[in-house]
Amino acid sequence: MKGFVKIFTYGCQMNDLDTQKMYSMLYEAGWHPTEDLDQADIIFLNTCSVRQKPYEKVLSNLGRLKYYKERKPNLILGVTGCVAQQEGKDIIEKLPFVDIVLGTHQLHKLPEMIQKILASRAPVAETRFEECIPLMDVIPAKRFLDPAHRAYINIMQGCNNYCSYCIVPYVRGKEISRNYKDVLNEAKTLADMGAKEIFLLGQNVNSYSGGITFADLLKRINDVEGVERIRFTTSHPKDMSDELIGCFANLEKLCNNLHLPFQAGSDRVLEAMNRGYTQADYLRLIEKLRKAQPDMAFSADVMVGFPTETESDFMDTMHLIEQVRFDVLFSFKYSPRPGTRAALIPDDVTKQEKERRLAILQTRQRQITIENNRMRVGKIFDVMVDGISKRSKDAVFGRTTHSVIVNFKGPQDLIGKTVKVKIERANPNSLTGVQDGL
Ligand code: 5AD
Ligand code: SF4
């Protein structure tokens, strides 16, 4: 063993997976994970720059880590992910205590870079956009799957959509899909490792182009022995083909759960965002999906206060929320991201107004979420058990096909199994039940 490593993760599930891969690559090279910063010989921040808030958090946390570097000069301090891609060597110039900056397409070189730094102690910044396939091909080691029965697979990277507010195409690059044979082999390997739920990841999974359509990829994964559940994220409404919608009716392992960001409800704002659909198009899609699978549960991303958004535009967003009745809504205040087209439009909705709109939206959404949960009381669902409940040692928690969390009394050895649970109570963000038949 060479020493200890701690990686902090910010942002999306893609970053969570990249962190698992980083731990796996470093473990193989002799670096073991630790939660103790005093013990760590390597500390990484795997970062997100999609909104201003996580971006600022990264910078302030980096400042705090300087303390550890002063106490332990041999500590290797690094930045990876989207902030690394965006800022490159500027990070090392501004914060000279940082040793390594690795962009989104260079992460697979991590062990090699660490060796280089150990040999020379000179800071390195690598942000070239080149092949990102090698990173996608890294399979996280079993010990880093959390929980052990859920495995994430990168099927594509990057985005070609250029929504006007979004920095992703600039920091994650052009869309690149992995060949479907590699994805299938990985699904089989993970299933052999004990993974029962396969979660496909990409910035825009439903524009997948790795040799077969995304719907066909789902069909093939549905046939992999050992896999019990399939989920995926993120999808773009403009790429929801009828074939894909049909999968929710026909593939028994595909969960009844779709994350479909709509971002805004006003057609004028949607156009300014370059989203490529109207509110009516979005609602039609939801209707089609519900027709294919009446028990669908939806989640989405939305933002308030896009430049020029009026009260009436905001009301269109509220209307859409009333129509769809999402289970989960990730809602944000718009923040300009440098280099994007929207950043050129004056950010004219005041902070107070953004906060007011966000509070109205979130208050209403909280009601809808609990109303949806109440509709589930008395029903019996298959729950895949994820872990021991945080509140009680004698209880466990898991997820329904809708991805709603259910707590119920049960032993630890249920983890990884799927059991029938009768729902007795709806909570703001979860359900409580009893194992059926006991
Ligand atoms: N301001 C606020 N929210 C943003 N998002 C992306 N860019 C911005 C921005 N500039 C949100 C979108 C996206 C989610 C990951 O982050 O809702 O779906
Ligand atoms: Fe960003 Fe739009 Fe691409 Fe999503 S689809 S990553 S919001 S540019």
Short mmCIF file of C-alpha atoms and ligand atoms in Angstrom, two decimals:
data_model
loop_
_atom_site.label_atom_id
_atom_site.label_comp_id
_atom_site.label_asym_id
_atom_site.label_seq_id
_atom_site.Cartn_x
_atom_site.Cartn_y
_atom_site.Cartn_z
CA MET A 1 0.00 0.00 0.00
CA LYS A 2 1.26 3.48 -0.89
CA GLY A 3 -1.03 5.67 1.21
CA PHE A 4 -4.53 7.08 1.66
CA VAL A 5 -6.86 9.04 -0.57
CA LYS A 6 -10.03 11.04 0.02
CA ILE A 7 -12.22 12.33 -2.84
CA PHE A 8 -14.96 14.92 -2.34
CA THR A 9 -17.73 14.83 -4.94
CA TYR A 10 -19.95 17.67 -6.08
CA GLY A 11 -22.84 17.71 -8.51
CA CYS A 12 -24.45 14.99 -10.52
CA GLN A 13 -24.57 11.18 -10.65
CA MET A 14 -21.97 11.26 -13.45
CA ASN A 15 -19.58 12.77 -10.94
CA ASP A 16 -20.50 10.18 -8.32
CA LEU A 17 -19.62 7.49 -10.83
CA ASP A 18 -16.38 9.23 -11.84
CA THR A 19 -15.46 9.30 -8.15
CA GLN A 20 -16.09 5.55 -7.83
CA LYS A 21 -13.82 5.08 -10.85
CA MET A 22 -11.14 7.34 -9.40
CA TYR A 23 -11.16 5.39 -6.12
CA SER A 24 -11.00 2.13 -8.08
CA MET A 25 -8.08 3.22 -10.27
CA LEU A 26 -6.17 4.57 -7.29
CA TYR A 27 -6.90 1.48 -5.18
CA GLU A 28 -5.37 -0.67 -7.87
CA ALA A 29 -2.32 1.58 -7.80
CA GLY A 30 -1.99 1.12 -4.01
CA TRP A 31 -3.95 4.07 -2.58
CA HIS A 32 -6.67 3.14 -0.09
CA PRO A 33 -9.70 5.30 0.69
CA THR A 34 -9.96 7.19 3.96
CA GLU A 35 -12.47 9.57 5.52
CA ASP A 36 -9.82 11.10 7.78
CA LEU A 37 -8.31 14.18 6.15
CA ASP A 38 -5.35 14.14 8.55
CA GLN A 39 -4.52 10.64 7.35
CA ALA A 40 -4.96 11.40 3.63
CA ASP A 41 -1.90 11.59 1.36
CA ILE A 42 -4.04 12.55 -1.62
CA ILE A 43 -7.16 14.72 -1.57
CA PHE A 44 -9.24 15.38 -4.66
CA LEU A 45 -12.21 17.60 -5.28
CA ASN A 46 -14.26 16.14 -8.13
CA THR A 47 -16.21 19.20 -9.15
CA CYS A 48 -19.30 20.56 -10.86
CA SER A 49 -19.71 23.94 -12.53
CA VAL A 50 -23.24 23.62 -13.89
CA ARG A 51 -24.57 26.31 -11.56
CA GLN A 52 -22.80 29.12 -9.79
CA LYS A 53 -23.51 27.77 -6.31
CA PRO A 54 -21.67 24.43 -6.51
CA TYR A 55 -18.91 26.22 -8.39
CA GLU A 56 -18.42 28.71 -5.54
CA LYS A 57 -18.53 25.92 -2.98
CA VAL A 58 -15.63 24.19 -4.75
CA LEU A 59 -13.52 27.33 -4.64
CA SER A 60 -14.19 27.95 -0.95
CA ASN A 61 -13.52 24.31 -0.04
CA LEU A 62 -10.25 24.41 -1.95
CA GLY A 63 -9.25 27.42 0.12
CA ARG A 64 -9.96 25.43 3.29
CA LEU A 65 -7.81 22.50 2.17
CA LYS A 66 -4.77 24.78 2.07
CA TYR A 67 -4.58 24.23 5.84
CA TYR A 68 -3.92 20.48 5.35
CA LYS A 69 -1.29 21.18 2.74
CA GLU A 70 0.53 23.53 5.11
CA ARG A 71 0.56 20.86 7.81
CA LYS A 72 1.59 18.08 5.44
CA PRO A 73 3.62 19.51 2.55
CA ASN A 74 3.77 16.13 0.76
CA LEU A 75 -0.02 15.98 0.51
CA ILE A 76 -1.18 15.82 -3.12
CA LEU A 77 -4.13 18.14 -3.66
CA GLY A 78 -6.09 17.90 -6.90
CA VAL A 79 -9.10 19.20 -8.77
CA THR A 80 -10.98 17.12 -11.34
CA GLY A 81 -14.31 17.38 -13.15
CA CYS A 82 -16.06 20.35 -14.72
CA VAL A 83 -14.41 23.16 -12.74
CA ALA A 84 -11.01 21.65 -13.60
CA GLN A 85 -12.01 21.53 -17.27
CA GLN A 86 -13.26 25.10 -17.22
CA GLU A 87 -10.44 26.75 -15.26
CA GLY A 88 -7.49 24.56 -16.26
CA LYS A 89 -4.10 25.84 -15.23
CA ASP A 90 -5.62 29.09 -13.93
CA ILE A 91 -6.41 27.09 -10.79
CA ILE A 92 -2.72 26.38 -10.23
CA GLU A 93 -1.84 30.00 -10.95
CA LYS A 94 -4.47 31.32 -8.53
CA LEU A 95 -4.02 28.60 -5.91
CA PRO A 96 -0.37 27.49 -6.09
CA PHE A 97 -0.87 24.86 -3.36
CA VAL A 98 -2.90 22.76 -5.84
CA ASP A 99 -0.75 20.00 -7.41
CA ILE A 100 -2.97 18.56 -10.08
CA VAL A 101 -5.81 19.70 -12.32
CA LEU A 102 -7.37 17.01 -14.50
CA GLY A 103 -10.14 17.79 -16.99
CA THR A 104 -13.15 15.65 -17.78
CA HIS A 105 -11.46 13.80 -20.66
CA GLN A 106 -8.20 13.08 -18.83
CA LEU A 107 -9.38 11.36 -15.69
CA HIS A 108 -8.29 7.87 -16.76
CA LYS A 109 -4.70 9.14 -16.55
CA LEU A 110 -5.02 9.73 -12.82
CA PRO A 111 -2.64 7.01 -11.50
CA GLU A 112 -0.02 8.01 -14.10
CA MET A 113 -0.33 11.69 -13.11
CA ILE A 114 0.09 10.87 -9.43
CA GLN A 115 3.30 8.99 -10.24
CA LYS A 116 4.53 11.99 -12.20
CA ILE A 117 3.91 14.36 -9.32
CA LEU A 118 5.54 12.04 -6.81
CA ALA A 119 8.63 11.94 -9.03
CA SER A 120 8.93 15.64 -9.80
CA ARG A 121 6.67 17.52 -7.34
CA ALA A 122 5.86 19.90 -10.20
CA PRO A 123 2.17 20.84 -10.57
CA VAL A 124 0.33 19.37 -13.58
CA ALA A 125 -2.72 20.66 -15.44
CA GLU A 126 -4.24 18.49 -18.20
CA THR A 127 -7.47 19.67 -19.80
CA ARG A 128 -7.15 18.60 -23.43
CA PHE A 129 -10.31 17.26 -24.97
CA GLU A 130 -9.40 13.89 -26.36
CA GLU A 131 -10.82 10.40 -26.15
CA CYS A 132 -13.20 10.15 -23.22
CA ILE A 133 -13.96 6.50 -23.99
CA PRO A 134 -11.09 5.15 -21.81
CA LEU A 135 -12.66 6.68 -18.72
CA MET A 136 -16.12 5.42 -19.61
CA ASP A 137 -14.59 1.94 -19.99
CA VAL A 138 -13.24 1.88 -16.42
CA ILE A 139 -15.44 -0.44 -14.33
CA PRO A 140 -15.60 0.53 -10.67
CA ALA A 141 -14.40 -2.20 -8.29
CA LYS A 142 -17.13 -4.01 -6.38
CA ARG A 143 -15.98 -2.55 -3.05
CA PHE A 144 -16.81 0.97 -4.30
CA LEU A 145 -20.37 0.20 -5.40
CA ASP A 146 -22.75 1.87 -2.97
CA PRO A 147 -25.05 0.09 -2.34
CA ALA A 148 -23.39 -3.09 -3.63
CA HIS A 149 -26.44 -4.10 -5.69
CA ARG A 150 -26.70 -0.88 -7.73
CA ALA A 151 -24.22 -0.19 -10.51
CA TYR A 152 -23.96 2.83 -12.76
CA ILE A 153 -22.79 2.55 -16.35
CA ASN A 154 -21.66 5.48 -18.48
CA ILE A 155 -23.14 4.94 -21.91
CA MET A 156 -22.39 8.36 -23.39
CA GLN A 157 -20.65 11.59 -22.47
CA GLY A 158 -21.08 15.18 -23.46
CA CYS A 159 -23.90 17.10 -25.06
CA ASN A 160 -24.61 18.68 -28.44
CA ASN A 161 -27.75 20.55 -27.44
CA TYR A 162 -26.33 23.89 -26.40
CA CYS A 163 -29.25 25.00 -24.25
CA SER A 164 -28.47 28.69 -23.99
CA TYR A 165 -27.93 28.72 -20.19
CA CYS A 166 -25.83 25.55 -19.97
CA ILE A 167 -22.10 25.10 -19.58
CA VAL A 168 -22.12 21.31 -20.01
CA PRO A 169 -21.30 21.21 -23.76
CA TYR A 170 -18.24 23.38 -23.03
CA VAL A 171 -16.91 21.36 -20.09
CA ARG A 172 -17.98 17.82 -21.05
CA GLY A 173 -17.50 18.19 -24.78
CA LYS A 174 -19.35 16.78 -27.78
CA GLU A 175 -21.62 13.76 -27.45
CA ILE A 176 -19.71 10.51 -27.66
CA SER A 177 -21.46 7.17 -27.20
CA ARG A 178 -19.82 3.92 -26.16
CA ASN A 179 -20.28 0.96 -28.41
CA TYR A 180 -23.27 -1.09 -27.31
CA LYS A 181 -21.20 -4.28 -27.10
CA ASP A 182 -18.96 -2.69 -24.48
CA VAL A 183 -21.99 -1.46 -22.55
CA LEU A 184 -23.56 -4.93 -22.64
CA ASN A 185 -20.34 -6.61 -21.56
CA GLU A 186 -20.09 -4.18 -18.68
CA ALA A 187 -23.70 -4.88 -17.68
CA LYS A 188 -22.93 -8.61 -17.67
CA THR A 189 -19.73 -8.13 -15.66
CA LEU A 190 -21.56 -5.98 -13.12
CA ALA A 191 -24.43 -8.46 -12.88
CA ASP A 192 -21.86 -11.23 -12.23
CA MET A 193 -20.40 -8.99 -9.50
CA GLY A 194 -23.83 -8.96 -7.86
CA ALA A 195 -25.37 -5.79 -9.26
CA LYS A 196 -29.15 -6.16 -9.52
CA GLU A 197 -30.01 -2.66 -10.58
CA ILE A 198 -28.31 -1.16 -13.62
CA PHE A 199 -28.43 2.62 -13.86
CA LEU A 200 -27.42 4.00 -17.28
CA LEU A 201 -25.85 7.43 -17.21
CA GLY A 202 -25.10 10.20 -19.67
CA GLN A 203 -25.86 13.89 -20.16
CA ASN A 204 -28.37 12.97 -22.80
CA VAL A 205 -28.85 9.19 -22.76
CA ASN A 206 -31.79 9.11 -25.13
CA SER A 207 -29.71 10.48 -28.01
CA TYR A 208 -27.40 7.46 -27.55
CA SER A 209 -25.74 6.42 -30.82
CA GLY A 210 -23.39 3.56 -29.98
CA GLY A 211 -24.38 1.23 -32.84
CA ILE A 212 -28.02 0.56 -31.85
CA THR A 213 -30.80 2.85 -30.61
CA PHE A 214 -31.20 3.61 -26.94
CA ALA A 215 -34.47 1.65 -26.89
CA ASP A 216 -32.63 -1.38 -28.35
CA LEU A 217 -29.91 -1.01 -25.76
CA LEU A 218 -32.57 -1.13 -23.03
CA LYS A 219 -34.06 -4.25 -24.61
CA ARG A 220 -30.69 -5.99 -24.61
CA ILE A 221 -29.96 -5.05 -21.01
CA ASN A 222 -33.42 -6.32 -20.11
CA ASP A 223 -32.19 -9.73 -21.30
CA VAL A 224 -29.07 -9.77 -19.09
CA GLU A 225 -29.36 -12.49 -16.49
CA GLY A 226 -29.16 -11.27 -12.90
CA VAL A 227 -30.33 -7.75 -13.71
CA GLU A 228 -33.64 -7.07 -11.98
CA ARG A 229 -34.10 -3.35 -12.48
CA ILE A 230 -33.01 -0.80 -15.08
CA ARG A 231 -33.04 2.98 -14.70
CA PHE A 232 -31.44 5.78 -16.69
CA THR A 233 -30.79 9.50 -16.61
CA THR A 234 -30.78 12.19 -18.06
CA SER A 235 -33.19 12.36 -20.99
CA HIS A 236 -34.11 15.25 -23.26
CA PRO A 237 -37.80 15.64 -24.19
CA LYS A 238 -36.93 16.16 -27.86
CA ASP A 239 -35.30 12.70 -28.02
CA MET A 240 -38.14 10.67 -26.45
CA SER A 241 -38.91 8.37 -29.39
CA ASP A 242 -42.12 6.30 -29.55
CA GLU A 243 -39.93 3.22 -29.45
CA LEU A 244 -38.43 4.38 -26.15
CA ILE A 245 -41.85 5.26 -24.74
CA GLY A 246 -42.96 1.73 -25.69
CA CYS A 247 -40.16 0.29 -23.53
CA PHE A 248 -42.00 1.47 -20.42
CA ALA A 249 -44.90 -0.75 -21.45
CA ASN A 250 -42.89 -3.73 -22.69
CA LEU A 251 -39.72 -4.15 -20.66
CA GLU A 252 -40.52 -5.74 -17.33
CA LYS A 253 -37.18 -4.73 -15.75
CA LEU A 254 -37.39 -1.07 -16.75
CA CYS A 255 -38.56 0.94 -13.73
CA ASN A 256 -41.68 3.12 -13.96
CA ASN A 257 -39.67 6.22 -13.40
CA LEU A 258 -38.40 8.91 -15.74
CA HIS A 259 -36.34 12.02 -15.11
CA LEU A 260 -37.35 14.42 -17.86
CA PRO A 261 -36.15 17.98 -17.28
CA PHE A 262 -38.48 20.63 -18.69
CA GLN A 263 -36.62 23.73 -17.37
CA ALA A 264 -39.51 26.17 -17.98
CA GLY A 265 -43.20 26.22 -18.83
CA SER A 266 -43.34 29.31 -21.05
CA ASP A 267 -42.97 28.73 -24.78
CA ARG A 268 -41.18 32.04 -25.18
CA VAL A 269 -38.65 31.17 -22.46
CA LEU A 270 -38.26 27.61 -23.79
CA GLU A 271 -37.36 29.08 -27.16
CA ALA A 272 -34.86 31.49 -25.63
CA MET A 273 -33.38 28.51 -23.81
CA ASN A 274 -33.08 26.64 -27.15
CA ARG A 275 -34.91 23.62 -25.77
CA GLY A 276 -36.66 22.61 -28.99
CA TYR A 277 -40.18 21.96 -27.60
CA THR A 278 -43.22 23.82 -26.29
CA GLN A 279 -45.20 23.25 -23.10
CA ALA A 280 -47.87 21.48 -25.19
CA ASP A 281 -45.22 19.16 -26.71
CA TYR A 282 -43.95 18.30 -23.24
CA LEU A 283 -47.44 17.60 -21.88
CA ARG A 284 -48.23 15.43 -24.90
CA LEU A 285 -45.12 13.38 -24.17
CA ILE A 286 -46.16 12.89 -20.55
CA GLU A 287 -49.60 11.81 -21.72
CA LYS A 288 -48.09 9.27 -24.13
CA LEU A 289 -45.83 7.91 -21.41
CA ARG A 290 -48.76 7.59 -18.99
CA LYS A 291 -50.73 5.82 -21.66
CA ALA A 292 -47.88 3.35 -22.17
CA GLN A 293 -47.40 2.92 -18.42
CA PRO A 294 -50.21 4.31 -16.24
CA ASP A 295 -48.13 3.96 -13.07
CA MET A 296 -45.29 6.23 -14.28
CA ALA A 297 -43.57 8.51 -11.79
CA PHE A 298 -41.85 11.61 -13.13
CA SER A 299 -39.07 13.80 -11.88
CA ALA A 300 -37.58 16.84 -13.57
CA ASP A 301 -35.29 19.86 -13.38
CA VAL A 302 -36.69 23.39 -13.65
CA MET A 303 -35.27 26.84 -13.17
CA VAL A 304 -36.84 30.18 -12.31
CA GLY A 305 -35.64 33.64 -13.27
CA PHE A 306 -34.17 32.96 -16.70
CA PRO A 307 -33.38 36.42 -18.18
CA THR A 308 -36.59 38.23 -19.25
CA GLU A 309 -38.85 35.71 -17.42
CA THR A 310 -42.07 37.55 -16.47
CA GLU A 311 -44.67 36.69 -13.86
CA SER A 312 -46.84 35.31 -16.65
CA ASP A 313 -43.97 33.09 -17.89
CA PHE A 314 -43.54 31.84 -14.33
CA MET A 315 -47.27 31.07 -14.15
CA ASP A 316 -46.79 28.88 -17.25
CA THR A 317 -44.21 26.91 -15.28
CA MET A 318 -46.64 26.55 -12.39
CA HIS A 319 -49.31 25.38 -14.83
CA LEU A 320 -47.03 22.67 -16.17
CA ILE A 321 -46.29 21.48 -12.64
CA GLU A 322 -50.01 21.21 -11.89
CA GLN A 323 -50.57 19.18 -15.03
CA VAL A 324 -47.75 16.68 -14.60
CA ARG A 325 -47.72 16.28 -10.80
CA PHE A 326 -44.06 15.26 -10.53
CA ASP A 327 -42.86 13.13 -7.64
CA VAL A 328 -39.59 14.99 -7.39
CA LEU A 329 -38.64 18.35 -8.80
CA PHE A 330 -35.11 19.72 -8.69
CA SER A 331 -35.64 23.47 -8.86
CA PHE A 332 -32.98 26.12 -9.24
CA LYS A 333 -32.54 29.86 -9.56
CA TYR A 334 -31.00 30.74 -12.90
CA SER A 335 -27.36 31.79 -12.65
CA PRO A 336 -25.34 33.03 -15.63
CA ARG A 337 -22.50 30.72 -16.61
CA PRO A 338 -19.52 32.33 -18.33
CA GLY A 339 -19.21 31.52 -22.04
CA THR A 340 -22.86 30.54 -22.56
CA ARG A 341 -25.23 32.46 -24.83
CA ALA A 342 -27.66 33.34 -22.04
CA ALA A 343 -24.82 34.96 -20.09
CA LEU A 344 -24.86 37.69 -22.75
CA ILE A 345 -28.48 38.59 -21.89
CA PRO A 346 -28.77 40.91 -18.86
CA ASP A 347 -29.67 38.84 -15.78
CA ASP A 348 -32.67 41.09 -15.19
CA VAL A 349 -34.80 39.10 -12.74
CA THR A 350 -33.69 40.26 -9.28
CA LYS A 351 -32.37 37.84 -6.70
CA GLN A 352 -35.38 38.56 -4.47
CA GLU A 353 -37.79 37.85 -7.31
CA LYS A 354 -36.01 34.58 -8.18
CA GLU A 355 -36.22 33.60 -4.52
CA ARG A 356 -39.93 34.47 -4.36
CA ARG A 357 -40.72 32.39 -7.46
CA LEU A 358 -38.61 29.49 -6.23
CA ALA A 359 -40.37 29.53 -2.83
CA ILE A 360 -43.83 29.51 -4.47
CA LEU A 361 -42.81 26.65 -6.75
CA GLN A 362 -41.20 24.59 -4.00
CA THR A 363 -44.14 25.08 -1.61
CA ARG A 364 -46.59 23.83 -4.21
CA GLN A 365 -44.32 20.95 -5.22
CA ARG A 366 -44.01 19.79 -1.60
CA GLN A 367 -47.82 19.52 -1.48
CA ILE A 368 -47.97 17.61 -4.75
CA THR A 369 -45.24 15.18 -3.63
CA ILE A 370 -47.08 14.32 -0.43
CA GLU A 371 -50.40 14.10 -2.26
CA ASN A 372 -48.79 11.63 -4.70
CA ASN A 373 -47.39 9.67 -1.76
CA ARG A 374 -50.82 9.56 -0.05
CA MET A 375 -52.29 7.95 -3.17
CA ARG A 376 -49.86 5.06 -2.56
CA VAL A 377 -51.12 4.30 0.96
CA GLY A 378 -52.79 0.87 1.14
CA LYS A 379 -51.01 -0.40 -1.97
CA ILE A 380 -48.37 -3.13 -2.11
CA PHE A 381 -45.10 -2.45 -3.93
CA ASP A 382 -41.93 -4.38 -4.71
CA VAL A 383 -39.17 -2.67 -2.75
CA MET A 384 -35.50 -3.29 -3.49
CA VAL A 385 -33.82 -2.89 -0.11
CA ASP A 386 -30.87 -0.48 -0.10
CA GLY A 387 -29.75 -0.27 3.52
CA ILE A 388 -30.44 0.04 7.24
CA SER A 389 -32.79 2.87 8.15
CA LYS A 390 -31.08 5.94 9.57
CA ARG A 391 -33.67 6.21 12.35
CA SER A 392 -33.79 2.62 13.63
CA LYS A 393 -31.48 -0.40 13.60
CA ASP A 394 -34.47 -2.71 13.24
CA ALA A 395 -35.74 -1.04 10.08
CA VAL A 396 -34.51 -0.95 6.50
CA PHE A 397 -35.20 1.28 3.53
CA GLY A 398 -35.42 0.70 -0.18
CA ARG A 399 -37.02 1.98 -3.35
CA THR A 400 -40.16 1.23 -5.28
CA THR A 401 -40.10 1.07 -9.06
CA HIS A 402 -41.05 4.79 -8.95
CA SER A 403 -37.85 5.42 -6.97
CA VAL A 404 -39.85 6.46 -3.91
CA ILE A 405 -38.06 5.57 -0.66
CA VAL A 406 -39.91 3.16 1.64
CA ASN A 407 -38.98 2.51 5.29
CA PHE A 408 -40.18 -0.64 7.02
CA LYS A 409 -39.26 -2.97 9.89
CA GLY A 410 -36.98 -5.73 8.72
CA PRO A 411 -33.59 -7.38 9.23
CA GLN A 412 -30.33 -6.27 7.67
CA ASP A 413 -30.08 -9.42 5.54
CA LEU A 414 -32.87 -8.08 3.33
CA ILE A 415 -30.36 -5.64 1.80
CA GLY A 416 -30.09 -6.31 -1.93
CA LYS A 417 -33.33 -8.32 -1.97
CA THR A 418 -36.69 -7.24 -3.33
CA VAL A 419 -39.69 -7.73 -1.07
CA LYS A 420 -43.36 -6.79 -1.14
CA VAL A 421 -44.23 -3.96 1.22
CA LYS A 422 -47.69 -2.67 2.09
CA ILE A 423 -47.71 1.10 2.42
CA GLU A 424 -49.22 2.46 5.63
CA ARG A 425 -48.12 6.06 5.80
CA ALA A 426 -47.09 8.88 3.46
CA ASN A 427 -44.29 11.18 4.61
CA PRO A 428 -43.10 14.37 2.87
CA ASN A 429 -40.37 12.54 0.91
CA SER A 430 -40.89 8.87 1.63
CA LEU A 431 -43.34 6.14 2.58
CA THR A 432 -43.59 3.89 5.61
CA GLY A 433 -44.92 0.35 5.35
CA VAL A 434 -44.88 -3.24 6.57
CA GLN A 435 -43.49 -6.25 4.80
CA ASP A 436 -46.43 -7.98 3.18
CA GLY A 437 -47.40 -11.43 4.43
CA LEU A 438 -45.59 -11.13 7.77
N1 5AD B 1 -28.61 28.28 -13.94
C1 5AD B 1 -29.43 27.56 -13.15
N2 5AD B 1 -29.65 26.25 -13.32
C2 5AD B 1 -28.98 25.63 -14.32
N3 5AD B 1 -28.98 24.36 -14.72
C3 5AD B 1 -28.14 24.24 -15.78
N4 5AD B 1 -27.58 25.43 -16.04
C4 5AD B 1 -28.09 26.32 -15.16
C5 5AD B 1 -27.91 27.70 -14.95
N5 5AD B 1 -27.10 28.42 -15.72
C6 5AD B 1 -29.82 23.33 -14.11
C7 5AD B 1 -30.76 22.72 -15.15
C8 5AD B 1 -30.15 21.37 -15.39
C9 5AD B 1 -29.57 21.06 -14.02
C10 5AD B 1 -28.55 19.98 -14.01
O1 5AD B 1 -29.01 22.28 -13.61
O2 5AD B 1 -32.05 22.62 -14.58
O3 5AD B 1 -31.09 20.41 -15.82
FE1 SF4 B 2 -27.07 21.29 -20.71
FE2 SF4 B 2 -29.17 21.28 -22.37
FE3 SF4 B 2 -27.15 19.53 -22.74
FE4 SF4 B 2 -28.80 19.24 -20.64
S1 SF4 B 2 -29.39 19.10 -22.82
S2 SF4 B 2 -26.54 19.11 -20.61
S3 SF4 B 2 -29.26 21.37 -20.10
S4 SF4 B 2 -27.03 21.77 -22.92
#
